[in-house]
Coordinates of C-alpha atoms in Angstrom, one line a residue:
M1 CA 0.0 0.0 0.1
R2 CA 1.2 3.6 -0.7
N3 CA 2.4 5.2 2.5
P4 CA 0.9 8.8 2.8
V5 CA 3.5 9.6 5.4
T6 CA 6.1 9.5 2.6
F7 CA 3.9 11.8 0.5
I8 CA 3.1 14.1 3.2
A9 CA 6.6 14.8 4.2
R10 CA 7.3 16.5 0.8
L11 CA 4.4 18.9 1.4
A12 CA 6.1 20.5 4.3
I13 CA 8.3 22.1 1.8
C14 CA 5.4 23.4 -0.1
V15 CA 3.4 24.8 3.0
S16 CA 5.8 27.3 4.1
L17 CA 3.8 28.6 6.8
G18 CA 7.0 30.2 8.7
A19 CA 5.6 28.6 11.8
G20 CA 8.9 27.7 13.4
A21 CA 10.9 30.7 13.0
P22 CA 11.0 33.9 15.3
F23 CA 11.1 35.9 12.3
A24 CA 8.4 38.3 13.1
A25 CA 10.4 39.4 16.4
A26 CA 13.3 40.0 14.5
T27 CA 11.8 42.3 11.8
A28 CA 9.8 44.0 14.4
Q29 CA 12.6 44.9 16.8
S30 CA 13.4 48.2 15.7
Q31 CA 9.9 49.2 15.9
A32 CA 9.5 48.4 19.7
E33 CA 9.3 51.6 22.0
P34 CA 12.1 52.3 24.4
G35 CA 9.5 51.5 27.5
M36 CA 8.8 48.2 25.7
A37 CA 12.2 46.9 25.8
G38 CA 11.7 44.2 28.8
A39 CA 8.6 42.8 27.0
F40 CA 10.5 42.4 23.7
L41 CA 13.5 40.8 25.2
T42 CA 10.9 38.5 27.2
S43 CA 9.2 37.9 23.8
R44 CA 12.5 36.7 22.0
V45 CA 13.3 34.3 24.8
A46 CA 9.8 33.3 24.7
V47 CA 10.1 32.0 21.1
T48 CA 13.3 30.8 21.5
N49 CA 12.5 28.6 24.4
N50 CA 8.9 27.6 23.0
D51 CA 7.2 29.1 26.1
F52 CA 3.9 29.6 24.2
A53 CA 1.7 31.3 26.8
Q54 CA 4.6 33.6 27.5
M55 CA 5.2 34.4 23.6
A56 CA 1.4 35.3 23.5
A57 CA 1.5 37.8 26.6
S58 CA 4.6 39.1 25.8
H59 CA 3.4 40.2 22.1
D60 CA 0.0 41.1 23.3
Q61 CA 2.1 43.7 25.7
L62 CA 4.1 44.8 22.7
L63 CA 0.9 45.3 20.8
Q64 CA -0.4 47.9 23.1
S65 CA 2.3 50.4 21.7
D66 CA 2.3 49.1 18.4
P67 CA -1.1 47.5 17.5
D68 CA -0.8 47.2 13.8
N69 CA 2.7 45.5 13.8
P70 CA 2.7 42.6 11.6
G71 CA 5.2 40.7 13.3
F72 CA 3.8 41.4 17.0
L73 CA 0.3 40.2 15.6
E74 CA 1.6 37.0 13.9
L75 CA 3.5 35.7 17.2
S76 CA 0.7 36.6 19.4
M77 CA -1.7 34.5 17.3
Q78 CA 0.7 31.6 17.1
G79 CA 1.4 32.0 20.7
H80 CA -2.3 32.0 21.7
L81 CA -2.9 28.8 19.2
L82 CA 0.0 26.9 20.4
A83 CA -1.0 27.5 24.2
G84 CA -4.4 26.2 23.3
N85 CA -6.4 29.3 23.3
F86 CA -8.2 29.3 19.8
E87 CA -10.7 32.1 20.4
R88 CA -7.8 34.3 21.2
A89 CA -5.8 33.1 18.1
V90 CA -8.9 33.8 16.0
E91 CA -9.0 37.5 17.3
R92 CA -5.3 38.1 16.1
A93 CA -6.0 36.1 12.9
A94 CA -8.9 38.4 11.9
Q95 CA -6.8 41.7 12.9
I96 CA -3.9 40.3 10.4
T97 CA -6.0 39.5 7.7
A98 CA -8.1 42.8 8.0
N99 CA -4.7 44.6 7.7
G100 CA -4.0 42.8 4.3
N101 CA -0.8 41.0 5.8
A102 CA 0.0 37.8 4.2
S103 CA -0.2 34.7 6.8
S104 CA -0.8 31.1 5.9
V105 CA -1.3 30.6 9.6
A106 CA -3.7 33.3 9.9
N107 CA -5.5 32.1 6.9
L108 CA -5.7 28.5 8.5
V109 CA -7.1 29.7 11.7
M110 CA -9.8 31.6 10.0
Q111 CA -10.5 28.6 8.0
A112 CA -10.7 26.4 11.2
D113 CA -13.2 29.2 12.8
A114 CA -15.3 29.1 9.9
F115 CA -15.6 25.4 10.3
D116 CA -16.2 25.8 14.1
R117 CA -18.9 28.3 13.6
G118 CA -20.4 25.9 10.9
V119 CA -20.4 29.1 8.3
Y120 CA -19.4 26.9 5.4
D121 CA -20.0 29.7 2.7
V122 CA -17.5 31.9 4.6
A123 CA -14.8 28.9 4.0
I124 CA -15.7 28.5 0.4
A125 CA -15.7 32.1 -0.2
A126 CA -12.1 32.5 1.1
L127 CA -11.2 29.8 -1.2
D128 CA -12.6 31.6 -4.2
D129 CA -11.0 35.0 -3.1
G130 CA -7.5 33.3 -3.1
V131 CA -7.2 32.9 0.3
L132 CA -5.0 29.8 0.7
T133 CA -3.7 27.5 3.3
G134 CA -1.9 24.5 1.8
P135 CA -2.1 22.1 -1.0
L136 CA -4.2 19.5 1.0
T137 CA -6.2 21.7 3.4
D138 CA -7.4 24.0 0.7
P139 CA -9.1 21.1 -1.5
M140 CA -10.4 19.2 1.5
A141 CA -11.7 22.5 3.2
R142 CA -13.9 22.8 -0.1
A143 CA -15.0 19.2 0.0
W144 CA -16.0 19.4 3.6
A145 CA -17.7 22.8 3.1
D146 CA -19.7 21.5 0.4
L147 CA -20.8 18.7 2.6
G148 CA -21.6 21.0 5.3
R149 CA -23.8 22.9 2.9
G150 CA -25.5 19.9 2.1
S151 CA -24.4 19.2 -1.5
M152 CA -22.7 15.7 -1.3
S153 CA -22.4 15.7 -5.0
D154 CA -20.1 18.8 -5.0
A155 CA -18.3 17.2 -2.0
L156 CA -17.5 14.0 -4.0
A157 CA -16.5 16.0 -7.1
A158 CA -14.0 18.1 -4.9
F159 CA -12.5 14.7 -3.6
D160 CA -12.5 13.2 -7.1
V161 CA -10.4 16.2 -8.5
V162 CA -7.8 15.8 -6.0
I163 CA -7.8 12.0 -6.7
A164 CA -7.4 12.5 -10.4
E165 CA -5.0 15.4 -10.3
R166 CA -2.8 15.0 -7.4
E167 CA -1.4 11.5 -7.1
E168 CA 0.6 12.3 -4.2
L169 CA -2.5 13.4 -2.5
A170 CA -4.8 10.9 -3.7
P171 CA -4.3 8.6 -0.8
F172 CA -5.6 11.2 1.8
A173 CA -8.3 12.3 -0.6
L174 CA -9.6 8.7 -0.9
Y175 CA -9.6 8.2 2.8
F176 CA -11.7 11.3 3.4
K177 CA -14.0 10.5 0.6
A178 CA -14.5 7.3 2.6
L179 CA -15.5 9.2 5.8
A180 CA -17.6 11.4 3.8
L181 CA -19.6 8.5 2.4
A182 CA -19.7 6.7 5.7
Y183 CA -21.1 10.0 7.3
V184 CA -23.9 10.3 4.7
G185 CA -24.8 6.3 5.2
D186 CA -23.2 5.0 1.9
L187 CA -21.4 2.3 4.2
E188 CA -20.9 -0.3 1.3
R189 CA -19.1 2.4 -1.0
A190 CA -16.9 3.9 2.0
E191 CA -16.1 0.0 3.0
S192 CA -14.9 -0.5 -0.8
L193 CA -12.6 2.5 -0.7
L194 CA -11.0 1.7 2.5
T195 CA -10.0 -1.7 1.3
G196 CA -7.9 0.0 -1.4
E197 CA -9.4 -2.0 -4.2
A198 CA -12.0 0.4 -5.5
E199 CA -10.3 3.3 -6.4
G200 CA -6.7 3.2 -5.3
P201 CA -4.6 2.3 -2.3
I202 CA -4.9 3.8 1.0
G203 CA -2.3 3.7 3.8
L204 CA -4.7 3.7 6.9
S205 CA -3.6 4.9 10.1
R206 CA -4.7 3.2 13.5
R207 CA -7.7 5.8 13.4
G208 CA -8.5 4.8 9.9
V209 CA -8.3 1.0 10.6
L210 CA -11.0 1.7 13.4
A211 CA -13.2 3.4 11.1
H212 CA -13.2 0.7 8.8
I213 CA -13.8 -1.8 11.7
A214 CA -17.0 0.2 12.8
I215 CA -18.1 0.2 9.1
L216 CA -17.9 -3.5 8.7
S217 CA -19.8 -3.7 12.1
Q218 CA -22.4 -1.6 10.9
L219 CA -22.8 -3.5 7.8
G220 CA -23.5 -6.4 9.8
R221 CA -20.1 -8.2 8.7
T222 CA -19.0 -9.0 12.3
E223 CA -16.7 -11.6 11.3
D224 CA -15.1 -9.6 8.8
A225 CA -14.4 -7.0 11.5
L226 CA -13.3 -9.4 13.8
E227 CA -10.9 -10.6 11.3
L228 CA -9.5 -7.1 10.6
T229 CA -9.0 -6.5 14.4
D230 CA -7.2 -9.4 14.8
A231 CA -4.8 -8.9 11.8
M232 CA -4.1 -5.4 12.8
F233 CA -3.8 -5.5 16.7
G234 CA -2.8 -8.9 17.3
A235 CA -3.6 -11.1 20.3
A236 CA -2.7 -8.9 22.9
P237 CA -3.6 -5.4 21.9
D238 CA -4.2 -2.1 23.9
E239 CA -7.2 -2.0 26.4
D240 CA -9.6 0.2 24.0
I241 CA -9.1 -2.7 21.4
V242 CA -9.8 -5.4 24.0
D243 CA -13.3 -3.7 24.7
L244 CA -13.8 -3.5 20.9
R245 CA -13.3 -7.0 20.3
A246 CA -15.3 -7.9 23.1
A247 CA -18.1 -5.8 21.8
L248 CA -17.8 -7.4 18.5
R249 CA -17.9 -10.8 19.8
E250 CA -21.1 -10.2 21.7
G251 CA -22.6 -9.2 18.5
R252 CA -22.8 -5.3 19.4
A253 CA -22.5 -3.0 16.5
I254 CA -19.9 -0.4 16.8
P255 CA -21.0 3.1 15.9
F256 CA -19.1 4.9 13.3
T257 CA -18.2 8.1 15.1
T258 CA -14.8 9.0 13.1
I259 CA -16.7 11.9 12.0
T260 CA -20.2 13.2 12.8
S261 CA -20.2 16.5 10.8
A262 CA -18.5 18.5 8.2
S263 CA -16.3 20.2 10.9
D264 CA -15.2 16.8 12.2
G265 CA -14.0 16.1 8.6
M266 CA -12.0 19.2 8.6
A267 CA -10.6 18.5 12.2
E268 CA -9.8 14.9 10.5
T269 CA -7.6 16.7 7.9
Y270 CA -5.8 18.6 10.5
F271 CA -5.1 15.8 12.5
T272 CA -3.9 13.8 9.6
L273 CA -1.4 16.6 8.7
A274 CA -0.3 16.7 12.3
S275 CA 0.3 12.9 12.5
A276 CA 2.2 12.8 9.1
L277 CA 4.6 16.0 9.2
P278 CA 8.1 15.1 10.9
A279 CA 8.1 16.5 14.3
E280 CA 11.5 18.4 14.7
R281 CA 12.4 21.0 17.4
G282 CA 11.6 24.6 16.7
D283 CA 9.1 23.4 14.0
W284 CA 5.4 24.4 15.4
L285 CA 3.6 23.3 12.2
P286 CA 2.7 19.7 13.5
L287 CA 1.5 21.4 16.7
I288 CA -0.6 24.0 15.0
Y289 CA -2.5 21.5 13.1
A290 CA -3.1 19.3 16.1
R291 CA -4.3 22.5 17.9
L292 CA -6.8 23.0 14.9
A293 CA -8.1 19.7 15.2
L294 CA -8.9 19.8 19.0
A295 CA -10.4 23.3 18.3
L296 CA -12.8 21.8 16.1
R297 CA -13.0 18.7 18.0
P298 CA -12.3 18.6 21.7
D299 CA -13.0 14.8 22.1
H300 CA -10.6 13.8 19.4
T301 CA -8.5 11.8 21.7
E302 CA -5.9 10.9 19.1
A303 CA -5.2 14.5 18.7
S304 CA -4.9 15.1 22.5
L305 CA -2.4 12.2 22.5
L306 CA -0.3 13.8 19.6
A307 CA -0.8 17.3 20.9
G308 CA 0.6 16.3 24.3
E309 CA 3.7 14.4 22.8
L310 CA 4.6 17.6 20.6
L311 CA 4.2 19.7 23.6
E312 CA 6.3 17.5 26.0
S313 CA 8.8 17.7 22.9
A314 CA 8.9 21.4 23.3
E315 CA 9.2 21.0 26.9
E316 CA 6.0 22.4 27.7
Y317 CA 4.9 19.6 30.1
D318 CA 2.1 21.8 32.0
L319 CA 0.6 22.5 28.6
A320 CA 0.9 18.6 27.6
N321 CA -0.7 17.7 30.9
A322 CA -3.8 20.4 30.4
V323 CA -4.2 18.5 27.2
Y324 CA -4.4 15.2 28.6
D325 CA -6.4 16.2 31.5
Q326 CA -9.2 17.1 28.9
V327 CA -9.8 13.6 28.2
P328 CA -12.5 11.9 30.4
V329 CA -12.3 8.9 32.4
D330 CA -14.8 7.0 30.3
D331 CA -12.8 7.4 27.0
P332 CA -11.7 4.3 25.4
Q333 CA -8.0 5.6 25.3
Y334 CA -8.1 7.1 28.8
L335 CA -5.4 4.6 29.9
A336 CA -3.1 5.5 27.1
V337 CA -3.5 9.3 28.0
Q338 CA -2.7 8.5 31.3
L339 CA 0.3 6.9 30.8
A340 CA 1.3 9.7 28.4
K341 CA 0.6 12.3 31.4
A342 CA 2.9 10.3 33.8
N343 CA 5.7 10.4 31.3
A344 CA 5.4 14.1 30.9
L345 CA 5.6 14.4 34.7
A346 CA 8.7 12.3 34.9
R347 CA 10.3 14.3 31.8
S348 CA 9.4 17.6 33.6
G349 CA 11.5 16.3 36.7
D350 CA 8.3 15.7 38.8
V351 CA 9.4 12.0 39.3
S352 CA 7.4 11.3 42.7
D353 CA 4.0 12.4 40.9
A354 CA 4.9 10.4 37.9
V355 CA 5.5 7.2 40.2
A356 CA 2.4 8.1 42.2
S357 CA 0.2 8.3 39.1
L358 CA 1.4 5.0 37.7
Q359 CA 0.7 3.4 41.2
N360 CA -2.7 4.7 41.3
L361 CA -3.3 3.5 37.7
A362 CA -2.1 -0.1 38.7
R363 CA -4.6 0.0 41.5
E364 CA -7.4 0.8 39.2
R365 CA -6.2 -1.5 36.5
P366 CA -4.5 -4.2 38.2
E367 CA -4.6 -6.4 34.9
S368 CA -3.0 -3.9 32.6
V369 CA 0.4 -5.0 31.4
L370 CA 1.0 -1.5 30.1
V371 CA 0.5 -0.1 33.5
H372 CA 2.8 -2.2 35.3
S373 CA 5.2 -2.2 32.4
A374 CA 5.4 1.7 32.4
L375 CA 5.8 1.5 36.2
G376 CA 8.7 -0.9 35.9
D377 CA 10.2 1.6 33.4
Q378 CA 9.9 4.4 35.9
F379 CA 11.4 2.6 39.0
R380 CA 14.5 1.4 36.5
R381 CA 15.1 4.9 35.3
E382 CA 15.3 5.8 39.0
E383 CA 17.5 2.9 39.8
Q384 CA 14.8 1.6 42.0
F385 CA 15.6 -2.2 40.6
E386 CA 13.6 -4.3 43.3
Q387 CA 10.6 -2.1 42.6
A388 CA 11.0 -2.4 38.8
E389 CA 11.8 -6.1 38.9
A390 CA 8.6 -6.7 40.9
A391 CA 6.5 -4.4 38.3
Y392 CA 8.1 -6.2 35.6
T393 CA 7.3 -9.7 36.6
R394 CA 3.6 -8.7 37.3
A395 CA 3.4 -7.4 33.5
I396 CA 5.0 -10.7 32.2
D397 CA 2.6 -12.7 34.6
L398 CA -0.3 -11.2 33.1
L399 CA 0.6 -12.1 29.5
G400 CA -0.4 -15.3 29.5
T401 CA 1.3 -16.6 26.4
I402 CA 4.6 -14.6 25.8
E403 CA 5.3 -14.1 21.9
E404 CA 8.2 -12.1 19.9
R405 CA 6.7 -8.7 20.3
H406 CA 7.1 -8.8 24.1
W407 CA 10.6 -9.1 24.0
V408 CA 11.3 -5.4 25.1
L409 CA 9.3 -6.3 28.1
L410 CA 11.6 -9.5 28.8
Y411 CA 14.7 -7.5 27.9
T412 CA 13.9 -4.7 30.4
R413 CA 13.2 -7.2 33.4
A414 CA 16.6 -9.0 32.3
I415 CA 18.6 -5.8 32.8
T416 CA 17.0 -5.1 36.0
L417 CA 18.0 -8.6 37.3
E418 CA 21.4 -7.8 36.1
R419 CA 21.7 -4.6 37.9
L420 CA 20.4 -6.5 41.2
G421 CA 23.3 -8.9 40.9
E422 CA 21.1 -11.7 40.3
W423 CA 23.2 -13.1 37.1
E424 CA 21.8 -16.7 37.5
R425 CA 18.2 -15.3 36.9
A426 CA 19.6 -12.8 34.2
E427 CA 21.3 -14.5 31.8
P428 CA 18.6 -17.2 30.9
E429 CA 16.2 -14.1 30.5
F430 CA 18.7 -12.5 28.1
R431 CA 18.9 -15.7 26.3
R432 CA 15.3 -16.1 26.1
V433 CA 15.0 -12.7 24.5
L434 CA 17.7 -13.7 22.0
E435 CA 15.2 -16.9 21.0
F436 CA 12.8 -14.1 19.8
V437 CA 15.2 -11.7 18.2
P438 CA 18.3 -13.4 17.7
D439 CA 20.1 -10.3 15.8
E440 CA 18.9 -7.5 18.1
P441 CA 22.0 -5.4 18.7
Q442 CA 21.1 -3.9 22.0
V443 CA 20.4 -7.3 23.5
L444 CA 23.7 -8.9 22.0
N445 CA 25.5 -5.9 23.2
Y446 CA 24.4 -6.0 26.7
L447 CA 24.8 -10.0 27.3
G448 CA 28.1 -9.9 25.3
Y449 CA 29.4 -7.2 27.3
S450 CA 28.2 -8.5 30.8
L451 CA 29.7 -12.0 30.0
I452 CA 33.0 -10.5 29.3
D453 CA 32.8 -8.4 32.6
K454 CA 32.3 -11.5 34.5
G455 CA 34.7 -13.5 32.6
L456 CA 32.2 -16.0 31.3
K457 CA 32.0 -17.8 27.8
L458 CA 34.5 -15.0 26.3
D459 CA 34.4 -16.5 22.8
E460 CA 30.7 -16.4 22.5
A461 CA 30.4 -13.2 24.3
L462 CA 32.9 -11.4 21.9
G463 CA 31.1 -12.7 19.1
M464 CA 27.9 -11.2 20.3
I465 CA 29.5 -7.8 20.4
E466 CA 31.1 -8.0 17.2
R467 CA 27.6 -8.8 15.7
A468 CA 26.0 -6.0 17.4
V469 CA 28.7 -3.6 15.9
E470 CA 28.2 -5.0 12.6
A471 CA 24.5 -4.4 12.7
E472 CA 25.0 -0.9 14.4
P473 CA 28.4 0.3 13.1
D474 CA 27.5 3.9 13.9
S475 CA 26.3 3.4 17.5
G476 CA 29.1 4.9 19.8
Y477 CA 27.8 2.9 22.9
I478 CA 28.0 -0.4 21.0
V479 CA 31.5 0.4 19.5
D480 CA 32.6 1.5 23.0
S481 CA 31.8 -1.9 24.2
L482 CA 33.7 -3.7 21.7
G483 CA 36.8 -1.8 22.2
W484 CA 36.1 -2.2 26.2
A485 CA 35.8 -6.0 25.6
Y486 CA 39.3 -5.8 23.8
Y487 CA 40.7 -3.9 26.5
R488 CA 39.4 -6.4 29.4
L489 CA 40.6 -9.1 27.5
G490 CA 44.2 -7.8 27.3
R491 CA 44.0 -6.9 23.7
Y492 CA 45.0 -3.5 23.9
D493 CA 46.5 -2.9 20.4
E494 CA 43.1 -4.0 19.1
A495 CA 41.2 -1.9 21.7
V496 CA 42.6 1.5 20.3
P497 CA 41.2 1.8 16.8
V498 CA 38.0 0.6 18.1
M499 CA 37.7 3.0 21.0
E500 CA 39.0 5.8 18.8
R501 CA 36.3 5.2 16.6
A502 CA 33.6 5.3 19.4
V503 CA 34.7 8.8 20.6
E504 CA 34.6 9.9 17.2
L505 CA 31.1 9.0 17.0
M506 CA 30.3 10.6 20.5
P507 CA 32.8 13.0 21.1
T508 CA 31.3 14.5 24.3
D509 CA 30.5 11.7 26.4
P510 CA 32.4 11.5 29.4
I511 CA 32.5 7.6 29.6
L512 CA 33.8 6.7 26.3
N513 CA 36.7 9.4 26.6
D514 CA 37.6 7.9 30.0
H515 CA 37.6 4.5 28.2
L516 CA 39.9 5.8 25.7
G517 CA 42.3 7.2 28.2
D518 CA 42.5 3.7 29.8
V519 CA 43.3 2.3 26.5
Y520 CA 46.0 4.6 25.6
W521 CA 47.6 4.2 29.0
A522 CA 47.8 0.4 28.5
V523 CA 49.7 0.9 25.3
G524 CA 52.0 3.3 26.7
R525 CA 50.6 6.5 25.2
E526 CA 50.4 8.3 28.7
R527 CA 50.3 11.8 27.5
E528 CA 47.1 11.2 25.2
A529 CA 45.8 9.2 28.0
R530 CA 45.9 12.1 30.4
F531 CA 44.4 14.2 27.8
Q532 CA 41.3 11.9 27.4
W533 CA 40.8 11.8 31.2
R534 CA 40.8 15.7 31.3
R535 CA 38.6 15.6 28.4
A536 CA 36.3 13.2 30.2
L537 CA 36.3 15.5 33.3
S538 CA 35.3 18.4 31.3
F539 CA 31.9 16.7 30.1
A540 CA 31.4 15.4 33.6
P541 CA 29.1 15.1 35.7
H542 CA 27.9 11.6 34.7
P543 CA 26.0 9.2 37.0
D544 CA 28.4 6.2 35.9
M545 CA 31.6 8.2 36.4
D546 CA 33.6 8.4 39.3
V547 CA 35.3 11.8 39.3
E548 CA 37.7 11.2 42.1
Q549 CA 38.8 8.1 40.3
V550 CA 39.4 10.1 37.3
L551 CA 41.4 12.7 38.9
R552 CA 43.7 9.8 40.4
K553 CA 44.4 8.7 37.3
I554 CA 45.4 11.8 36.0
E555 CA 47.9 12.2 38.8
E556 CA 49.0 8.5 39.1
G557 CA 48.3 6.9 35.9
K558 CA 46.5 3.4 35.8
T559 CA 47.6 -0.1 36.0
P560 CA 45.7 -2.1 33.4
P561 CA 43.5 -5.0 35.1
D562 CA 44.4 -8.3 34.7
A563 CA 43.0 -9.7 31.5
V564 CA 39.7 -11.8 32.0
T565 CA 39.9 -15.3 31.4
D566 CA 37.1 -17.8 30.9
T567 CA 36.0 -19.1 34.2
Q568 CA 33.2 -21.0 32.6

């Protein structure tokens, strides 16, 4: 099937919204009055730091002295939109367009506002007047607005124009056309489109698959719906899919709720773009689309999850949690949202609240593999290994049948056991993982290095690390493992070029620089060794680095340890 992400990634170049660049602040600097210098400086910092609420507030303040400044208006609008204040963003967008300033973001906001208010003629009139927003949003806005006006024939014609004339956009238009047909009750035709067999291939997202399942259910094709569910989500899916499957098996019809209005259709368009565009730091465009989707449809849980994820990437943890908190407890994806919120709490540094949140979830959902696994991950990150092992074990016990896709859970428990010093339990667990994923470089590296460190099965262990390096030759950590393995085996000359390569890959990592110093010392390159140790200290602190030990090495040097020999 054609993958729409590939096509839409190219569209980012065409959209050119200027959403991520602090261009407006730079062009407006000379126009800020002397008394507003503080607000201007604050605004620049807010833009640089992705502090969206402060960005809006600072530019609102600047607009008090220069109310028509296009740069201040643009960044005020974007700040309000990104912070979740859609109504205020609409006000600013209206000012921008009234002043005749060119702004694709303002056009998008006004387009979304027209759909939000249900004034579909306004949306179409804007398109007729040449007020453009993007290569996908413009034709889809026309189609959804035609549907909103009650003209399904015009809507289908608008979809068909894109399908016929824009190959790169056809998968999207086909998907939206199927949703529109399902919305008006033409379920058979919608279903045939979603199979990709009627008019061309469609790369369905998770949400699209769920729409297809609902349509099959509405058509009375329960067995087909179950077959699709099993094929796409496997034997141990997320809890919302478990509930969906149970409903199907009980013969209950699954309602089609992917879109319930033309406005929902436009929200789905914005969400699809937000999902497909690559999320890079400083690029606000995916979040803009996610916010517009939520403005039109606040109950769009997938958009909430995506917006929260993008806000976390921008280190806007409070805004992310505010988005997550809008999802009600009876939502099928409530659990996924709460797990995302716990992750946001941990990333913000509020680890105790993150743990407490996960523990509460574990009490609420004692049979949830995901919750116990997430709790184990959090404990492991905090090096509370006994609690982590208990949580992982509970998660594994809940699985029943363990399959290849569970290998990460087994692997993280094995790491936890190793860190607890329980090698007799850890080694079989690592080997169990390799039965599922025999060529997984992370597992090969961890097990191989651990064996060498313990003087066990040295030939096999070195082979594992060499296979890991072959699979990921540009991983500094894995290359370091190979160099350190040679060092521990007393093969110092072989260790040198490998360790140099590791430091080349990760030049600012203190542990790798420290290791290179040890290797240099072992081959008699003492001046270079001291240089590397000092370099390692310059990148400290690091949780695995003993600074005092490195200082002693700089002063006294280091006698290489006896080469490990096979004890088994």
